[in-house]
mmCIF file of C-alpha atoms and ligand atoms in Angstrom:
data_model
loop_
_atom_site.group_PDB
_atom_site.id
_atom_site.type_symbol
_atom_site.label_atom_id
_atom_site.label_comp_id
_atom_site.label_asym_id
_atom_site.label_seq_id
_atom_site.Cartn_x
_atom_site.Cartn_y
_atom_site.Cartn_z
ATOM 1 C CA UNK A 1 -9.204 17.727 4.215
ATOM 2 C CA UNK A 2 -8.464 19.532 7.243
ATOM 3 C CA UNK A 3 -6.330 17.201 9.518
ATOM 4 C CA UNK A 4 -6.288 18.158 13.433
ATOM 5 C CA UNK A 5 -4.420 16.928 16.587
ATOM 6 C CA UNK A 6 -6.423 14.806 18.844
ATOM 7 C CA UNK A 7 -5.210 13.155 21.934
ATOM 8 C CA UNK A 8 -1.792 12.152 20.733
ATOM 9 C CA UNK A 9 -3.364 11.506 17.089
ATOM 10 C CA UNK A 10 -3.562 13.573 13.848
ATOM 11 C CA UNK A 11 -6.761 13.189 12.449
ATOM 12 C CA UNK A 12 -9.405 14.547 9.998
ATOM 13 C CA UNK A 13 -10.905 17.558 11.912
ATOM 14 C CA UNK A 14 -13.823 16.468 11.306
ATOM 15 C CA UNK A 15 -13.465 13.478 13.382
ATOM 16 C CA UNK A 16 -12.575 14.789 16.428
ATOM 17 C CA UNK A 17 -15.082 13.758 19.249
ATOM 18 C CA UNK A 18 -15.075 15.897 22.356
ATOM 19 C CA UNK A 19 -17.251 14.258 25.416
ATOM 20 C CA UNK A 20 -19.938 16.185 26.915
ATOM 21 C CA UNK A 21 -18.339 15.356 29.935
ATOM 22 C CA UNK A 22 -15.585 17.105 29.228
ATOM 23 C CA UNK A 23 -14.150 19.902 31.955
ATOM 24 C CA UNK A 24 -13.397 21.926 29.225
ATOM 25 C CA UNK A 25 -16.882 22.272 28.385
ATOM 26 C CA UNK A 26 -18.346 22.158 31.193
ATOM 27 C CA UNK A 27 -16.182 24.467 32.950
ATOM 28 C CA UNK A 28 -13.997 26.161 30.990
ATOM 29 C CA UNK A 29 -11.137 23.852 32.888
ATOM 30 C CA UNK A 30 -8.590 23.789 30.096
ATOM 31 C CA UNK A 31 -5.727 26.295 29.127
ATOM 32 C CA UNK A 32 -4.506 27.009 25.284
ATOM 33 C CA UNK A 33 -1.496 28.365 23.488
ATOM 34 C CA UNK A 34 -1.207 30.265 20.172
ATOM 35 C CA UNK A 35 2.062 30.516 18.032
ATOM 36 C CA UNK A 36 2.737 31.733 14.689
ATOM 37 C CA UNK A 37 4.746 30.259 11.937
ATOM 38 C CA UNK A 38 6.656 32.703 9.477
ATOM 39 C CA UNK A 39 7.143 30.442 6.615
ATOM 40 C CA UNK A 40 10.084 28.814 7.948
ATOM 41 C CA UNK A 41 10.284 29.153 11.595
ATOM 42 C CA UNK A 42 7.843 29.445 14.826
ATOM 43 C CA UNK A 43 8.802 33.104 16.692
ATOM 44 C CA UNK A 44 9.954 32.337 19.593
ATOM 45 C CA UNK A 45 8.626 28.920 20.629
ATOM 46 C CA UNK A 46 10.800 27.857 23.449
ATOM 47 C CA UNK A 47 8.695 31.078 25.217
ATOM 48 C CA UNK A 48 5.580 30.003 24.293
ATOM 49 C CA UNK A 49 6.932 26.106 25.569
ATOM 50 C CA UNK A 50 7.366 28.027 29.172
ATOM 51 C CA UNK A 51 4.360 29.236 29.270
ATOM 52 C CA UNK A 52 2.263 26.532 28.106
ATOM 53 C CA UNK A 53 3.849 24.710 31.092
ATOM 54 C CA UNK A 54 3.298 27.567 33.348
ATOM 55 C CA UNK A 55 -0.470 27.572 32.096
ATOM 56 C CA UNK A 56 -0.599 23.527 32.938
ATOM 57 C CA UNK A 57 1.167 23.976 36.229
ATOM 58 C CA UNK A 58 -1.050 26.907 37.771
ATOM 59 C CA UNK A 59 -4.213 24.790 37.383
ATOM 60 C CA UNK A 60 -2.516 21.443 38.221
ATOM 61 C CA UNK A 61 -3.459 19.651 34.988
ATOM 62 C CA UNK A 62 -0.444 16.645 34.206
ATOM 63 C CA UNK A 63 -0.097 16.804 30.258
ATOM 64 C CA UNK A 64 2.810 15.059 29.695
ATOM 65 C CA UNK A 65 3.338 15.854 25.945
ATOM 66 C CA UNK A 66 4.452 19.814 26.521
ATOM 67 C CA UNK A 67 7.798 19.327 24.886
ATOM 68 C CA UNK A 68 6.340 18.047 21.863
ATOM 69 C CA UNK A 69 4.274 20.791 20.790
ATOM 70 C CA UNK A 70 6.848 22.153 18.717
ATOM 71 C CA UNK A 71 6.783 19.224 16.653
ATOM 72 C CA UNK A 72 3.114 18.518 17.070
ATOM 73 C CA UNK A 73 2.659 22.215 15.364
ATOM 74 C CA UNK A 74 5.501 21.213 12.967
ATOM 75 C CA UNK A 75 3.418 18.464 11.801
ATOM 76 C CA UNK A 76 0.129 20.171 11.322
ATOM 77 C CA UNK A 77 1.815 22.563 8.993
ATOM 78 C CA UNK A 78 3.210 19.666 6.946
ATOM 79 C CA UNK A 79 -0.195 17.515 6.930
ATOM 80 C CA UNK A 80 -2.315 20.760 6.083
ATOM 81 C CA UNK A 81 0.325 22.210 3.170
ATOM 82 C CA UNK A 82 0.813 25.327 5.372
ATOM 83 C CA UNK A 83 4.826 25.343 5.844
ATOM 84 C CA UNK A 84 4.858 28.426 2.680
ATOM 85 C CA UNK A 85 2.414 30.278 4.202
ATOM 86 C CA UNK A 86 2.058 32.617 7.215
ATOM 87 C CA UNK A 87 0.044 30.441 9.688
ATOM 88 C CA UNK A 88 -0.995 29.823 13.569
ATOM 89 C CA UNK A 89 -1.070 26.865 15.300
ATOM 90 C CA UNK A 90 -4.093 26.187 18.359
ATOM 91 C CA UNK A 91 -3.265 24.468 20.856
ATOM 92 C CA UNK A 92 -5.790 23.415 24.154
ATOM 93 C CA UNK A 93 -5.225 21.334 26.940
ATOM 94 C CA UNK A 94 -8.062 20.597 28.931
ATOM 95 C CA UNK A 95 -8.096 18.676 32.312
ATOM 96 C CA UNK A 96 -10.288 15.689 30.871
ATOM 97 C CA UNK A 97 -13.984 14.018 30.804
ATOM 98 C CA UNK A 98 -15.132 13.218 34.221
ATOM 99 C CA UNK A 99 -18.508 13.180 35.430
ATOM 100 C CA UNK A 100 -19.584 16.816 36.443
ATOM 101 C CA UNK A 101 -18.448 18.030 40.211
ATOM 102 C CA UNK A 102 -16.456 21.440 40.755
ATOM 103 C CA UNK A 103 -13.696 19.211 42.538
ATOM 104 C CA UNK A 104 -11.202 17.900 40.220
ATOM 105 C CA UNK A 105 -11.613 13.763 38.961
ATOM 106 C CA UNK A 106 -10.400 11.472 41.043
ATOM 107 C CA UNK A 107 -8.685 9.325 40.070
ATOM 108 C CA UNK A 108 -7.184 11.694 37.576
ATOM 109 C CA UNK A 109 -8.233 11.267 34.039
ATOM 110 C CA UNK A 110 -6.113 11.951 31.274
ATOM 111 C CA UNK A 111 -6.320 15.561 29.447
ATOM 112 C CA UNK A 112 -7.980 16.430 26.405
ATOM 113 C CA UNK A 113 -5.609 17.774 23.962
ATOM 114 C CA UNK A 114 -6.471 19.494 20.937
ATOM 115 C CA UNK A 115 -4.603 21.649 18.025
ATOM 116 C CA UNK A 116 -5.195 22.491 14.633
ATOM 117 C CA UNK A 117 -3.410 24.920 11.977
ATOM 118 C CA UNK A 118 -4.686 28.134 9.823
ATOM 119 C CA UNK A 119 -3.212 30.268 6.803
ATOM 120 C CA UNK A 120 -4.267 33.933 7.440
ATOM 121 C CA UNK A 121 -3.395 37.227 6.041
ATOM 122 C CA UNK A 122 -2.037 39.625 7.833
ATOM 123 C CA UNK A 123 -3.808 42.628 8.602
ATOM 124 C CA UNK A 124 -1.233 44.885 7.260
ATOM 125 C CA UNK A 125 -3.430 48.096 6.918
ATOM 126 C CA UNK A 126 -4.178 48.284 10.906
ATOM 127 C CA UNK A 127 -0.324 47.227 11.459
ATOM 128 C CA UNK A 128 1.003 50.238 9.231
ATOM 129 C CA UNK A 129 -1.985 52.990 9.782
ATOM 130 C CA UNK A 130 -2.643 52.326 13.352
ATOM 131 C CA UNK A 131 -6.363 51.291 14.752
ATOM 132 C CA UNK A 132 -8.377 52.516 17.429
ATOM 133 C CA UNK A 133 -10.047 51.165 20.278
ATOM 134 C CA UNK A 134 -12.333 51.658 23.681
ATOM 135 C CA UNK A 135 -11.714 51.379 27.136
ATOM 136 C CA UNK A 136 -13.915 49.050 29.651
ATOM 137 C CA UNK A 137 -13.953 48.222 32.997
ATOM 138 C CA UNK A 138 -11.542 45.133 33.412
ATOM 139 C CA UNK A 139 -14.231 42.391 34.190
ATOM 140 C CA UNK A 140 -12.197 39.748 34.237
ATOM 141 C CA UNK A 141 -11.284 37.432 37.024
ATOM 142 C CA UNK A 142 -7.947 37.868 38.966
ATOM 143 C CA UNK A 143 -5.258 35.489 37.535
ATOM 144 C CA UNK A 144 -5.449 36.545 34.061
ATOM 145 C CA UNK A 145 -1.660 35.458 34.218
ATOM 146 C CA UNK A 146 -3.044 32.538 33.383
ATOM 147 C CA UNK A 147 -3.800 31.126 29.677
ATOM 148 C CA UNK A 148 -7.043 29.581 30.478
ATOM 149 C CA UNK A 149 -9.743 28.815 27.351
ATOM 150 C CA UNK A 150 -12.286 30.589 29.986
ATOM 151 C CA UNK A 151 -12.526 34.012 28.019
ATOM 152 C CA UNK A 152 -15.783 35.036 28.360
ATOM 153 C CA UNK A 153 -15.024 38.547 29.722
ATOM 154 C CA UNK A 154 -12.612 38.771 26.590
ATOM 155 C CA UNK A 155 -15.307 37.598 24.265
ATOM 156 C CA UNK A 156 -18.137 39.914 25.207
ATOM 157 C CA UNK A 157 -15.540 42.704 26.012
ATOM 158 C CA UNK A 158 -14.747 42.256 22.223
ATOM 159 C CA UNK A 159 -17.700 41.857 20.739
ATOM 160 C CA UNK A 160 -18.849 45.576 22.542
ATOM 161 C CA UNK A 161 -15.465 46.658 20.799
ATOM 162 C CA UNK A 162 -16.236 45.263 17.357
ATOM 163 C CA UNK A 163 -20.177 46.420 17.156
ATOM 164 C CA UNK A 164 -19.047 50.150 18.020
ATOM 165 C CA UNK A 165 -16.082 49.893 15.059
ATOM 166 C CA UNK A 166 -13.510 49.684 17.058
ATOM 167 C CA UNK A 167 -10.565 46.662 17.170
ATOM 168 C CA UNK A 168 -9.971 46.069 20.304
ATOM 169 C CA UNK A 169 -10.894 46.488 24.048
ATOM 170 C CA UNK A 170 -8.689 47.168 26.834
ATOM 171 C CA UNK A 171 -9.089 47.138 30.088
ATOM 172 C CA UNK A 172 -9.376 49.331 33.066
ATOM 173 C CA UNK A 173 -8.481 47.888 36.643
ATOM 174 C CA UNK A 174 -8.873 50.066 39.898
ATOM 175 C CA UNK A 175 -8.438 53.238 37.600
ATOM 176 C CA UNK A 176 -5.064 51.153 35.882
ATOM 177 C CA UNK A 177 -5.224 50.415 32.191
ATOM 178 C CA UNK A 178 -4.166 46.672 32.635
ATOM 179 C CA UNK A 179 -4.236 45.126 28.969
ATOM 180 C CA UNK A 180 -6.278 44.407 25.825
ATOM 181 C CA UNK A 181 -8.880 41.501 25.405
ATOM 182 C CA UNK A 182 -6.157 39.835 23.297
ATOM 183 C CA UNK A 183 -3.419 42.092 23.348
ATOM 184 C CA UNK A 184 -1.337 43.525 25.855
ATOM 185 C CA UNK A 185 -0.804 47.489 25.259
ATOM 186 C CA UNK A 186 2.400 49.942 25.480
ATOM 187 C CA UNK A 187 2.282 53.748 25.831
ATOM 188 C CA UNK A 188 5.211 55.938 25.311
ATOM 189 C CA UNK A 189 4.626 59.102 27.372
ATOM 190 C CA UNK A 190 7.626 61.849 27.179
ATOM 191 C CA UNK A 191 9.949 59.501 25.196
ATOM 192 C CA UNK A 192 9.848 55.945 27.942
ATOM 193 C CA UNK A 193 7.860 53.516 27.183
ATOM 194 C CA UNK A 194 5.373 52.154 29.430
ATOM 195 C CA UNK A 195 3.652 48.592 30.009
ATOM 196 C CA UNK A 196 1.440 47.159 32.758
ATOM 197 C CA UNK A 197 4.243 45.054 34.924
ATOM 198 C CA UNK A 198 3.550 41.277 34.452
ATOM 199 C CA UNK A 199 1.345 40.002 37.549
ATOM 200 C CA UNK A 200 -2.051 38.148 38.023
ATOM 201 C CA UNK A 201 -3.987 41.036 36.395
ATOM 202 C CA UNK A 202 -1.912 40.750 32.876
ATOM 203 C CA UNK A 203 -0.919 37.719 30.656
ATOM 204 C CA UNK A 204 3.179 37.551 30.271
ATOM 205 C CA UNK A 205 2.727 38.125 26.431
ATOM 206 C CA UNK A 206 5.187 36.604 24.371
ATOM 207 C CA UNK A 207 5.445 39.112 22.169
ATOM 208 C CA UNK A 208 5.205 42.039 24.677
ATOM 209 C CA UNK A 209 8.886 40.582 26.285
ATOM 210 C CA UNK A 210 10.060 40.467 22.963
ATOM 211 C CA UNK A 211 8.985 44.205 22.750
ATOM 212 C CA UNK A 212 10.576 45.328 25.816
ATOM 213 C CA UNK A 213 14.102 43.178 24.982
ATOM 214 C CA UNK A 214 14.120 44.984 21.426
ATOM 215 C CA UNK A 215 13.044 48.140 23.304
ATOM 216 C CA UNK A 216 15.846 47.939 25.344
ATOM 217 C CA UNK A 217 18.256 47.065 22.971
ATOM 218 C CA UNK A 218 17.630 50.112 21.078
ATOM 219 C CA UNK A 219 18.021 52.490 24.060
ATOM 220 C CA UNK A 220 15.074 53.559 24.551
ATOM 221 C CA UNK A 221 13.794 54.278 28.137
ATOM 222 C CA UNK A 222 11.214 51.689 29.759
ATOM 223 C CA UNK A 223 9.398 51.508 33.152
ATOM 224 C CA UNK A 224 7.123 48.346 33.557
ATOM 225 C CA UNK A 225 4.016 50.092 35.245
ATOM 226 C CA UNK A 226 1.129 50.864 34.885
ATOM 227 C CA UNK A 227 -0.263 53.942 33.120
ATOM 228 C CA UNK A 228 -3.135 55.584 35.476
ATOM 229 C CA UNK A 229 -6.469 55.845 32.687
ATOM 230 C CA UNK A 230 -6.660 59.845 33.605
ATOM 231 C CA UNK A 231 -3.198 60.068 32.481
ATOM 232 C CA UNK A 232 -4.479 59.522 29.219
ATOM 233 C CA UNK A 233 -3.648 63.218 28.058
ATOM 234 C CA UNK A 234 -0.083 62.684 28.710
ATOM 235 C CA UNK A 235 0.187 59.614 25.825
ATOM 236 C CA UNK A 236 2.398 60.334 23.192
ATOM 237 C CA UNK A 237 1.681 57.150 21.244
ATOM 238 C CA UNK A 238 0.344 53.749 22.134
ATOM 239 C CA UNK A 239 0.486 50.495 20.353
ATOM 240 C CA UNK A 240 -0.773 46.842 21.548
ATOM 241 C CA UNK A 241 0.655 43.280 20.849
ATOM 242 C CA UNK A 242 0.033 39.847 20.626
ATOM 243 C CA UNK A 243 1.545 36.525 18.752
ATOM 244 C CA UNK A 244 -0.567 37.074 15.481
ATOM 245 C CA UNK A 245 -0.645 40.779 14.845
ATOM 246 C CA UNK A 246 2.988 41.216 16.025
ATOM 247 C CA UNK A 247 2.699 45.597 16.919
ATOM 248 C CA UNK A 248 -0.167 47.398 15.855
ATOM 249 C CA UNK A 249 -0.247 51.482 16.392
ATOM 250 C CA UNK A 250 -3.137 53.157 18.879
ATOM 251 C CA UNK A 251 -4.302 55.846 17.131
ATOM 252 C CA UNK A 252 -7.163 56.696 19.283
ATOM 253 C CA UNK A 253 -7.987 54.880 22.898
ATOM 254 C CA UNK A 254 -10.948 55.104 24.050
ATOM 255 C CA UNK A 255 -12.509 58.374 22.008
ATOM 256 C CA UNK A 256 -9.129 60.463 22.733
ATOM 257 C CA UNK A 257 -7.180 60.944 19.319
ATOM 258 C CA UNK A 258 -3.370 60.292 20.111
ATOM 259 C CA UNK A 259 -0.321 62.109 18.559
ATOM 260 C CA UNK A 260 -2.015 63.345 15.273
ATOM 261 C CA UNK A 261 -3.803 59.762 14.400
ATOM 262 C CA UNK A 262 -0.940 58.702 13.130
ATOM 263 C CA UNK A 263 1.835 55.882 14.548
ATOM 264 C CA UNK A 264 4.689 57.586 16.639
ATOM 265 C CA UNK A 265 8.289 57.557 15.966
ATOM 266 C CA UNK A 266 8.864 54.984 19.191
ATOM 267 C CA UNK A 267 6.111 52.801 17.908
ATOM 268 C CA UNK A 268 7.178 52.982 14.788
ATOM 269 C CA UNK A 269 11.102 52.348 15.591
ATOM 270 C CA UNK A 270 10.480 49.082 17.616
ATOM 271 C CA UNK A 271 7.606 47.881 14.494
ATOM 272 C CA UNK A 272 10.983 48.086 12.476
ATOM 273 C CA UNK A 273 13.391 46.503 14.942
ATOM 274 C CA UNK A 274 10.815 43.749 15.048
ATOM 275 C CA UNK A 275 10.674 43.667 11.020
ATOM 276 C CA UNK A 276 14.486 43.085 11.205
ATOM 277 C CA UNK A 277 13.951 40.561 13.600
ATOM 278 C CA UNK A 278 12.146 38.272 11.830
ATOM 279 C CA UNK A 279 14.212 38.561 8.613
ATOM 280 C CA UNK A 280 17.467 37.877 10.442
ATOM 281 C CA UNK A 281 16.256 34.942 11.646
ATOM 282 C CA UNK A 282 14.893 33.780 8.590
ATOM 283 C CA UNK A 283 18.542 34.615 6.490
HETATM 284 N N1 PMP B 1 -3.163 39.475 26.740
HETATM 285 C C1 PMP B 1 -4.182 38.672 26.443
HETATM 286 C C2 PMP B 1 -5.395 38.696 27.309
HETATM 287 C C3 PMP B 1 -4.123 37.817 25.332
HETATM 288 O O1 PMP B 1 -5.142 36.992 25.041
HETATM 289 C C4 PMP B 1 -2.974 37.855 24.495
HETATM 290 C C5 PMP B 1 -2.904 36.982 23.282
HETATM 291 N N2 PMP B 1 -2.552 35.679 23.602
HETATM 292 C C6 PMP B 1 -1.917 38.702 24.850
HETATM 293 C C7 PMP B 1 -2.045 39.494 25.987
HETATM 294 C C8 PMP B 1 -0.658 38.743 24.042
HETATM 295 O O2 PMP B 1 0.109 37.582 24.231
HETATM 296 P P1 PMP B 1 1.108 37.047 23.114
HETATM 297 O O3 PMP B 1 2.003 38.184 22.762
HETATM 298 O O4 PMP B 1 1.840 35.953 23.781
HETATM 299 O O5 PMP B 1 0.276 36.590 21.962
#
């Protein structure tokens, strides 16, 4: 039986109730985090702490649990027999049930909170060979700096991106390629690698300051800026990144072929930096 978190509770999944009422419905008021267990450890979690609280603070919603998601996602593992497994924890925090106005409840009612745990396989053929993807129009609104469940744009942007073949859709801003639906991306163009700056039109990945620190670390040239989309001939390599697929290669953006279809020396360096990463930490 799958056992979930529920408003300070762990309990069957299948008895979690969710009001109609709730903002998070209704809305798409809420915000979520995603981490990723490596049989033994959560990367990074303190980040992903920060950011959840970031997340909570930028649409004012008063959740006063934040420091105990690490143990919250501790738990789940334990109660769902996932600790020996690679897994990913869900977390959402919405701002509540209240009877339906755009103006936030008041008085205040508490948050809905809500995570549950997953086993997966990792997709180790796109991770090694590389994977290709299109290029859209970024329809999304303007504080994507924000975690916020409302993904809609993501969602259909994706779904276009899955129906043509493709894995993954990133986005095009005022002629700047901004980030993935669920990724952020990386270029390296003439040996320096190249990433949108964080601001309201990109999430702060987790995993894409991880990047840049191991980046850095292994001297290799980086400016935080955004690559123009008709600079496209002047890619080297490109890869994109998030907290469950860790680096996966670019080996064609949006119908141009990059290097020769295969993963690039830089991307390739920094996908083993990463590797050594995780196994240090794990001793
Ligand atoms: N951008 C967007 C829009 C995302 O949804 C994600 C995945 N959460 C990322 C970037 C990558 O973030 P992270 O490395 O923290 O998973």
């Amino acid at each position: 039986m799958e056992i979930a978190y529920f408003n300070g509770k762990f309990i069957p999944k299948e008895e979690v109730k969710i009001s109609p009422d709730d903002r998070g419905f209704l809305f798409g008021d809420g915000i979520y985090e995603v981490v990723r267990w490596y049989e033994g450890f959560f990367y990074d979690m303190n980040s992903h702490v920060t950011r959840l609280k970031r997340s909570l603070r930028e649409l004012r919603i008063n959740w006063d649990d934040t420091d105990k998601f690490p143990t919250i996602a501790s738990e789940l593992l334990k109660l769902n027999k996932l600790e020996t497994q690679p897994a990913m924890v869900y977390l959402q925090i919405t701002r509540g049930a209240a009877c339906r106005t755009h103006s936030f409840p008041s008085p205040q009612v508490s948050p809905t909170s809500y995570a549950y745990a997953w086993g997966f396989v990792p997709d180790r053929k796109s991770e090694e060979n590389g994977t290709k993807v299109m290029m859209k129009d970024d329809i999304r609104w303007s504080r994507c700096d924000i975690k916020s469940v409302a993904l809609l744009a993501n969602t259909i942007s994706y779904q276009e991106a899955r129906e043509n073949g493709l894995n993954e859709c990133i986005f095009v801003r005022n002629g700047l390629i901004t980030e993935g639906s669920h990724s952020n991306i990386f270029f390296v163009i003439d040996g320096t690698l190249f990433t949108h700056p964080e601001s309201n039109f990109v999430l702060s990945g987790i995993t894409r300051k991880n990047i840049l620190r191991i980046a850095q670390d292994s001297g290799i040239k980086i400016r935080e800026e955004a690559v123009q989309e008709n600079r496209i001939r002047f890619i080297q390599e490109a890869f994109i990144t998030n907290t469950s697929s860790e680096i996966t290669p670019v080996i064609e953006l949006g119908g141009n072929s990059l290097g020769n279809g295969l993963p690039g020396p830089v991307t390739r360096l920094i996908r083993e930096k990463f590797e050594a990463e995780l196994k240090a930490i794990k001793g």
